[in-house]
Tab-separated table of C-alpha atoms in Angstrom:
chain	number	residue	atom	x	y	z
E	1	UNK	CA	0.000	0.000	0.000
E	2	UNK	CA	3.143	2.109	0.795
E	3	UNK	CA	4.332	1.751	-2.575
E	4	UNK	CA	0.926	2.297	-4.289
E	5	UNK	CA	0.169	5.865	-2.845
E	6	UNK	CA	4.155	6.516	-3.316
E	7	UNK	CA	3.492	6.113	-6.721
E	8	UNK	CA	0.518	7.929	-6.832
E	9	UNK	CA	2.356	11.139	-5.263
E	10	UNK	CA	4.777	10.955	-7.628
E	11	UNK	CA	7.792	9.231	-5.928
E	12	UNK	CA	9.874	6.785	-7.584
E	13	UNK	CA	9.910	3.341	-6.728
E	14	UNK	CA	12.368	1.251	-3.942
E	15	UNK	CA	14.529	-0.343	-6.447
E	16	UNK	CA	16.782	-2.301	-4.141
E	17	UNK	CA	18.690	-5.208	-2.826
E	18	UNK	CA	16.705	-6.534	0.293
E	19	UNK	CA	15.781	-10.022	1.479
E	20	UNK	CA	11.517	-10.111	0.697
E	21	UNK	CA	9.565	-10.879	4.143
E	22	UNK	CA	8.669	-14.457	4.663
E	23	UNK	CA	5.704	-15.468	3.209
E	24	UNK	CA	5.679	-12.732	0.530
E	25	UNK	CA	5.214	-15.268	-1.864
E	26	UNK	CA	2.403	-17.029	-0.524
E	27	UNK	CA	0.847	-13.992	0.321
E	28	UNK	CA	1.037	-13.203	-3.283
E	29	UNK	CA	-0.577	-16.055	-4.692
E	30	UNK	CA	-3.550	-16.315	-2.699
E	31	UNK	CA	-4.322	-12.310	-2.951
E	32	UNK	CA	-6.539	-12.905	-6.076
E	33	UNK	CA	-9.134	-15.101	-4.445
E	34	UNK	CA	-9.198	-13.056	-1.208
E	35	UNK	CA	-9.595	-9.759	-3.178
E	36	UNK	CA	-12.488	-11.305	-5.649
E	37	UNK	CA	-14.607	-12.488	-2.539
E	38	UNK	CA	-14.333	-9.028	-0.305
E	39	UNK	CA	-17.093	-6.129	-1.531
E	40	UNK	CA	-15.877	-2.881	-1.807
E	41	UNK	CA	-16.511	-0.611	1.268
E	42	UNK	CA	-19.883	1.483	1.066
E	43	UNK	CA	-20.459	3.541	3.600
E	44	UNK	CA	-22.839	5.998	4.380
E	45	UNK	CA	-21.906	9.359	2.526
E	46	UNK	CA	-20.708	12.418	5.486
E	47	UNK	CA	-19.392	10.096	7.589
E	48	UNK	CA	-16.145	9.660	8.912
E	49	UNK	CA	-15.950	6.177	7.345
E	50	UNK	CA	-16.800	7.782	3.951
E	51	UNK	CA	-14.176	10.425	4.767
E	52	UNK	CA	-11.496	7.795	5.452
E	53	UNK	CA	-12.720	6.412	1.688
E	54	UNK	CA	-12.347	9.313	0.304
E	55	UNK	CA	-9.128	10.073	1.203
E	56	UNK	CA	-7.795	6.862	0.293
E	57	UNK	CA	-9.152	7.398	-2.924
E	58	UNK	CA	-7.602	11.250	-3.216
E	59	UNK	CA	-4.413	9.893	-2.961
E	60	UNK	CA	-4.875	6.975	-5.341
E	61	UNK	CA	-8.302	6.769	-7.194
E	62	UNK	CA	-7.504	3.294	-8.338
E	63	UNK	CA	-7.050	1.597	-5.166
E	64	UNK	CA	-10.283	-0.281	-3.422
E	65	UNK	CA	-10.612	-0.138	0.125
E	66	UNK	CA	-12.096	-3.311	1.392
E	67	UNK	CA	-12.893	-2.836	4.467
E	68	UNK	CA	-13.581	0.031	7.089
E	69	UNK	CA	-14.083	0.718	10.307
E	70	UNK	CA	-13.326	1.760	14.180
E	71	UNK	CA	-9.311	2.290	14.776
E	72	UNK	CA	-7.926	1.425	17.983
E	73	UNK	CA	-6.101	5.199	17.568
E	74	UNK	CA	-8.589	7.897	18.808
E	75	UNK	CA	-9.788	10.082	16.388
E	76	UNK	CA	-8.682	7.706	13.225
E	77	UNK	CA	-10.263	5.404	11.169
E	78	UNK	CA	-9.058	1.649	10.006
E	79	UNK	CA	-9.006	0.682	6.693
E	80	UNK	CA	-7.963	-2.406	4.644
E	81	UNK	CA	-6.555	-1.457	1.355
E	82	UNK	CA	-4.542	-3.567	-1.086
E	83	UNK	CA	-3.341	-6.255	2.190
E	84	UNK	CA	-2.138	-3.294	4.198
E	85	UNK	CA	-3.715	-1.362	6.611
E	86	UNK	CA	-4.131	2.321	6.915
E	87	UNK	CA	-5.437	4.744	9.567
E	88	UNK	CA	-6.822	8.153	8.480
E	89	UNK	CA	-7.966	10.991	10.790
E	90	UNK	CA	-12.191	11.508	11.130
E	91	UNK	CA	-11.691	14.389	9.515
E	92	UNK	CA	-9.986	12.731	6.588
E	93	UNK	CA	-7.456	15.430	6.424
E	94	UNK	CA	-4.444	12.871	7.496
E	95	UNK	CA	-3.330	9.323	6.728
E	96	UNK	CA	-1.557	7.159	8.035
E	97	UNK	CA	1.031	4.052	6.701
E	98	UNK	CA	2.118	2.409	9.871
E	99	UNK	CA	4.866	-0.662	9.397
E	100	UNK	CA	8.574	-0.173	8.559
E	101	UNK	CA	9.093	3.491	7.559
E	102	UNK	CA	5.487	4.478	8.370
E	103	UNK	CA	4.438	7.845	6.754
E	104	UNK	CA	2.087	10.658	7.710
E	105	UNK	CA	0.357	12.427	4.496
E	106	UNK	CA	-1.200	15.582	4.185
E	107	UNK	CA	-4.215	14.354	2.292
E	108	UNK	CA	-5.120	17.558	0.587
E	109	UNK	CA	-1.273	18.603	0.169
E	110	UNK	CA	-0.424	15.267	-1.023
E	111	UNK	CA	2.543	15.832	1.431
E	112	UNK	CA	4.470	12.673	3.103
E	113	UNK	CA	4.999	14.618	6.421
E	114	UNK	CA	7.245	12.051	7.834
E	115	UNK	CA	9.774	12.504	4.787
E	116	UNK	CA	10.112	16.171	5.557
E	117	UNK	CA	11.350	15.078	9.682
E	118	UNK	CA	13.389	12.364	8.215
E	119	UNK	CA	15.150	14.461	6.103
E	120	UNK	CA	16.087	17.533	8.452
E	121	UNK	CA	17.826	14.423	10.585
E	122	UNK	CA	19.397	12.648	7.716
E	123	UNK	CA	20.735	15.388	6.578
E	124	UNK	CA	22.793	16.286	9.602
E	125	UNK	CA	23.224	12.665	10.432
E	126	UNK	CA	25.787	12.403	6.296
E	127	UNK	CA	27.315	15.636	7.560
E	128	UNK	CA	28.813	14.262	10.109
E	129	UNK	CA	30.801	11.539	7.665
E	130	UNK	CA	33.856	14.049	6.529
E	131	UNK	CA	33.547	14.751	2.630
E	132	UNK	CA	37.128	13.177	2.526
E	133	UNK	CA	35.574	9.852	3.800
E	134	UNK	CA	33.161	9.781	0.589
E	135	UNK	CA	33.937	8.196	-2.732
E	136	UNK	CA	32.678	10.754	-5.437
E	137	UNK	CA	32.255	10.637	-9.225
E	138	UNK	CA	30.990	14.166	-10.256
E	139	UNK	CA	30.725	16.329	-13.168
E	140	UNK	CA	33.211	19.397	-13.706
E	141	UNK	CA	30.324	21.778	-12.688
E	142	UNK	CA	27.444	19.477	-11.500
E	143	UNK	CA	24.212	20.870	-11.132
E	144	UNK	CA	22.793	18.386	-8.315
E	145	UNK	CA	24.646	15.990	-5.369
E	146	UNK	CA	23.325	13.447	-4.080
E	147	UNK	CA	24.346	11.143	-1.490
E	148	UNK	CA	24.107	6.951	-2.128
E	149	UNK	CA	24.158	4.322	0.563
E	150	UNK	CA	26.391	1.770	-2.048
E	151	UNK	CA	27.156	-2.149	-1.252
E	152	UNK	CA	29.876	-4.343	-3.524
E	153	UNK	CA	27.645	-6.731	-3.771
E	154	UNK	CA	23.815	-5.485	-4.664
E	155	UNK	CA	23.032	-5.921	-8.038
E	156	UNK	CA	21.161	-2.959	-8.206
E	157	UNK	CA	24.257	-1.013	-6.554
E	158	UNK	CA	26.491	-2.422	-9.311
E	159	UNK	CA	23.505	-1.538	-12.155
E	160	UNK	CA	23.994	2.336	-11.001
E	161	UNK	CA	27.385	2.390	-10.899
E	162	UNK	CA	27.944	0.894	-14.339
E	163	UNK	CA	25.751	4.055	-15.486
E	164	UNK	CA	28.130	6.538	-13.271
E	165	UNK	CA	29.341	8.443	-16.400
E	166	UNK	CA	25.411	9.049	-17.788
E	167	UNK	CA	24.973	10.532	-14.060
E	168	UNK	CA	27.519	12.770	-14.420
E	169	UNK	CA	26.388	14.093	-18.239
E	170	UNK	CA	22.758	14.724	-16.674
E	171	UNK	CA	24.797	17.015	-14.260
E	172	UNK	CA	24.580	14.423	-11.139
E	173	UNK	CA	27.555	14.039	-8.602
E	174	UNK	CA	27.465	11.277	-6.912
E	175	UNK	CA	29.262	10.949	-3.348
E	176	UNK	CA	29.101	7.394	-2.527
E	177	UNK	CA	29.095	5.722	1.021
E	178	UNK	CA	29.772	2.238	2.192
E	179	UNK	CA	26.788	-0.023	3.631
E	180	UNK	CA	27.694	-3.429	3.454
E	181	UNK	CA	24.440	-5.240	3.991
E	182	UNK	CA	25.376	-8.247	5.474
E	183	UNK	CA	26.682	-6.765	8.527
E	184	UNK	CA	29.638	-5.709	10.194
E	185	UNK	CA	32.575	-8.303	9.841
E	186	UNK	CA	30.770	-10.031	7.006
E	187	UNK	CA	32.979	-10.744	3.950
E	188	UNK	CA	31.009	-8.601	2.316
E	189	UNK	CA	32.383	-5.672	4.914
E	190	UNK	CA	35.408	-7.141	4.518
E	191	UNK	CA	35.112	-6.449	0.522
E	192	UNK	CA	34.261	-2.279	1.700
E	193	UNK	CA	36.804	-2.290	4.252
E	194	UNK	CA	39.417	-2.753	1.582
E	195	UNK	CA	37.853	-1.064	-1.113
E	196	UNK	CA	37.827	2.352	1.275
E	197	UNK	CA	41.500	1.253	2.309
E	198	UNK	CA	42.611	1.372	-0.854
E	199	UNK	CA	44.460	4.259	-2.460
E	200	UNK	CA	42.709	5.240	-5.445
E	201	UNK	CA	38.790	4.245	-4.042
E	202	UNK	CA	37.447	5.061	-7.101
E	203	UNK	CA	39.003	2.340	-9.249
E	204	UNK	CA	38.874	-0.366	-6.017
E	205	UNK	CA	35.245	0.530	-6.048
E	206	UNK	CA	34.577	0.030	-9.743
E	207	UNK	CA	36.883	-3.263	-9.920
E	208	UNK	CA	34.886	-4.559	-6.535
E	209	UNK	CA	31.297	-4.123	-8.217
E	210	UNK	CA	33.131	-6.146	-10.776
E	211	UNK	CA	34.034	-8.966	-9.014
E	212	UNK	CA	37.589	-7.789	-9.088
E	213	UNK	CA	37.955	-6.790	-5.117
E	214	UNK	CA	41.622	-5.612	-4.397
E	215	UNK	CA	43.043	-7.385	-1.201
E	216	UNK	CA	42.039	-6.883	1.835
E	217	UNK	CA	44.046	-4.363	4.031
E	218	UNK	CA	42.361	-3.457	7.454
E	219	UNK	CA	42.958	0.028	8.028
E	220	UNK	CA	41.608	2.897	9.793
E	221	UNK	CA	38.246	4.147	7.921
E	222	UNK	CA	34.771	5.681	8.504
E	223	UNK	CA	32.788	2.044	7.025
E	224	UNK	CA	31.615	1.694	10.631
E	225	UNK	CA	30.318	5.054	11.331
E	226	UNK	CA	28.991	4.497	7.459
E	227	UNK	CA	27.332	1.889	8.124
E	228	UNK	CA	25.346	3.104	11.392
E	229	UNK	CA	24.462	6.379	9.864
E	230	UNK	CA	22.643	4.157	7.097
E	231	UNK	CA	20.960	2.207	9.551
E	232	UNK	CA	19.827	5.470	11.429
E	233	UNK	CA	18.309	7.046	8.323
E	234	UNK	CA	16.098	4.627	7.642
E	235	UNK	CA	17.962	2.546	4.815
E	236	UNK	CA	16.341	-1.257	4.551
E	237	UNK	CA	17.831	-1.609	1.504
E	238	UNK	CA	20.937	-0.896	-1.158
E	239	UNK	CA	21.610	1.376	-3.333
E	240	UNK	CA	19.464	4.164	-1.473
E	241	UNK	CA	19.724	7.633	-3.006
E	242	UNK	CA	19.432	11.011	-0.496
E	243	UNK	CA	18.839	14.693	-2.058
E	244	UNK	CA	21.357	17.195	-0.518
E	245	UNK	CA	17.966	17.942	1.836
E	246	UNK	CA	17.888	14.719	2.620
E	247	UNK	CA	14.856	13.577	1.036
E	248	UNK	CA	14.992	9.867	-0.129
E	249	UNK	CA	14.709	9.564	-3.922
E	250	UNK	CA	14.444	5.960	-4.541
E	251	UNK	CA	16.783	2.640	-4.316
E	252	UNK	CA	17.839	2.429	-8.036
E	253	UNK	CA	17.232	5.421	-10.132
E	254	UNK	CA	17.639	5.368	-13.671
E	255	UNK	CA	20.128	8.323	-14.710
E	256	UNK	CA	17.279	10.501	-16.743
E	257	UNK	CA	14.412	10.006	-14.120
E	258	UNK	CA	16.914	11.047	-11.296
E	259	UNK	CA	17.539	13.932	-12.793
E	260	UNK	CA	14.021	14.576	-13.588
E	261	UNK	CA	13.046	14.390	-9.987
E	262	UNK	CA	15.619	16.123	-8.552
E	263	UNK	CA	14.618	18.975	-11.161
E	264	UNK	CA	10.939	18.819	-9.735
E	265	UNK	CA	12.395	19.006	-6.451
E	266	UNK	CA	14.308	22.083	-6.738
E	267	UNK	CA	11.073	23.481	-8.239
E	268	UNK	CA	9.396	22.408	-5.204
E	269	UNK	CA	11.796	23.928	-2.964
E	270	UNK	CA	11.968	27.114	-4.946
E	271	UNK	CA	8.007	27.417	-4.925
E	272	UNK	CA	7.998	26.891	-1.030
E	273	UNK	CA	10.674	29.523	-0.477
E	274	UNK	CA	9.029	31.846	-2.575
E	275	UNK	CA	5.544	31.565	-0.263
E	276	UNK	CA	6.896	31.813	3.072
E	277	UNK	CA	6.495	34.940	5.016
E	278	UNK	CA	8.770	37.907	3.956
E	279	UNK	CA	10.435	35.932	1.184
């Protein structure tokens, strides 16, 4: 459900190496029945159950919501949509995505709430990674850097960086760090550790995501503190791709469509400055 009114706002979709929940393909398979024998919710119009409906269906108007109904939050509403549930306020103003990165939306804004506190503290969370600790590919002048959570491993991770130099032409730096996402000590860390040890990272990065990792050399890097900061901005899974705000763009973005949304983004940001108060 997550995913579906993602879409619907306009995001770009999680594109990324991560293990799928147990049971996810089960739970696949046996949707279609469920779905066929479940009537679509009807309530009675100016209700706060019709509310809840509608604001589902604001969001997404091609989504069915199956089922609605008391929430065990005060002043929200439960619904069943697409296997996932949702809670919207009575006043069907806000909604609600609970579950791993939950999200709070601004029904009438179409405005993920949560991403804009997520990205005030991600953003000082990469600053405190020193810019000499990154491994960057960039454009002579670029016009947009972002930040991406990178593993040796992903496939996805590896599909991005073989498109580094398109990045680059659509203006895009790209300051990479490590998040080996089979844990600290894995070989997979291992891989990183000696990758960031090396002394040209660039080319130890490139020949890693090519299965051509240089030997491994413990020394004294920032993987570590790379690695937590990933885990404390939310990252599930590999490559994940961060705005200089902060604001999570997607797992594997394909160079054209990355810098289309960062484009809309700066238009965003320029259309909110230009409202405020005294601006």
């Amino acid at each position: 459900m997550k995913r579906i009114l993602l879409a619907a706002l306009g995001a770009i979709s999680l594109s990324a190496c991560a293990q799928a929940p147990d049971g996810a393909a089960q739970a696949q398979g046996s949707a279609k029945p469920a779905v066929a024998a479940l009537a679509a919710a009807k309530p009675k119009a100016g209700t706060a159950d019709a509310r809840a409906i509608e604001a589902v269906r604001l969001l997404n108007p091609q989504v069915q919501v199956d089922r609605v109904g008391a929430a065990p939050l005060p002043g929200f509403r439960e619904a069943i949509v697409a296997g996932q549930v949702v809670y919207v306020s009575d006043d069907g103003k806000y909604l609600f995505l609970p579950g791993s990165g939950g999200a709070l939306f601004d029904v009438n804004a179409r405005k993920n709430l949560s991403e804009d506190a997520m990205a005030a503290v991600r953003k000082q969370l990469i600053d405190t990674i020193p810019v000499s600790e990154r491994i960057v590919f960039a454009p002579a002048k670029p016009k947009y850097t972002v930040t991406v959570f990178t593993d040796v491993e992903c496939g996805y991770c590896r599909k991005l960086h073989s498109e580094i130099a398109e990045y680059n032409r659509q203006g895009i730096a790209i300051e990479y760090l490590a998040f080996p996402r089979m844990g600290l000590g894995s070989d997979d860390y291992k891989k990183m550790v000696a990758v960031w040890c090396s002394p040209d990272r660039r080319k130890a990065l490139t020949d890693a995501k090519n299965d051509r990792t240089p030997k491994y050399t413990n020394c004294k890097t920032s993987v570590n503190q790379q690695y937590d900061v990933g885990q404390r901005v939310g990252l599930t899974g590999t490559p994940m791709i961060l705005s200089a705000e902060g604001i999570q763009l997607g797992g594997y973005v394909p160079p054209a469509a990355l810098r289309d949304a960062l484009d809309k983004l700066a238009a965003e940001n320029a259309q909110t400055a230009a409202v405020k108060p005294g601006a």
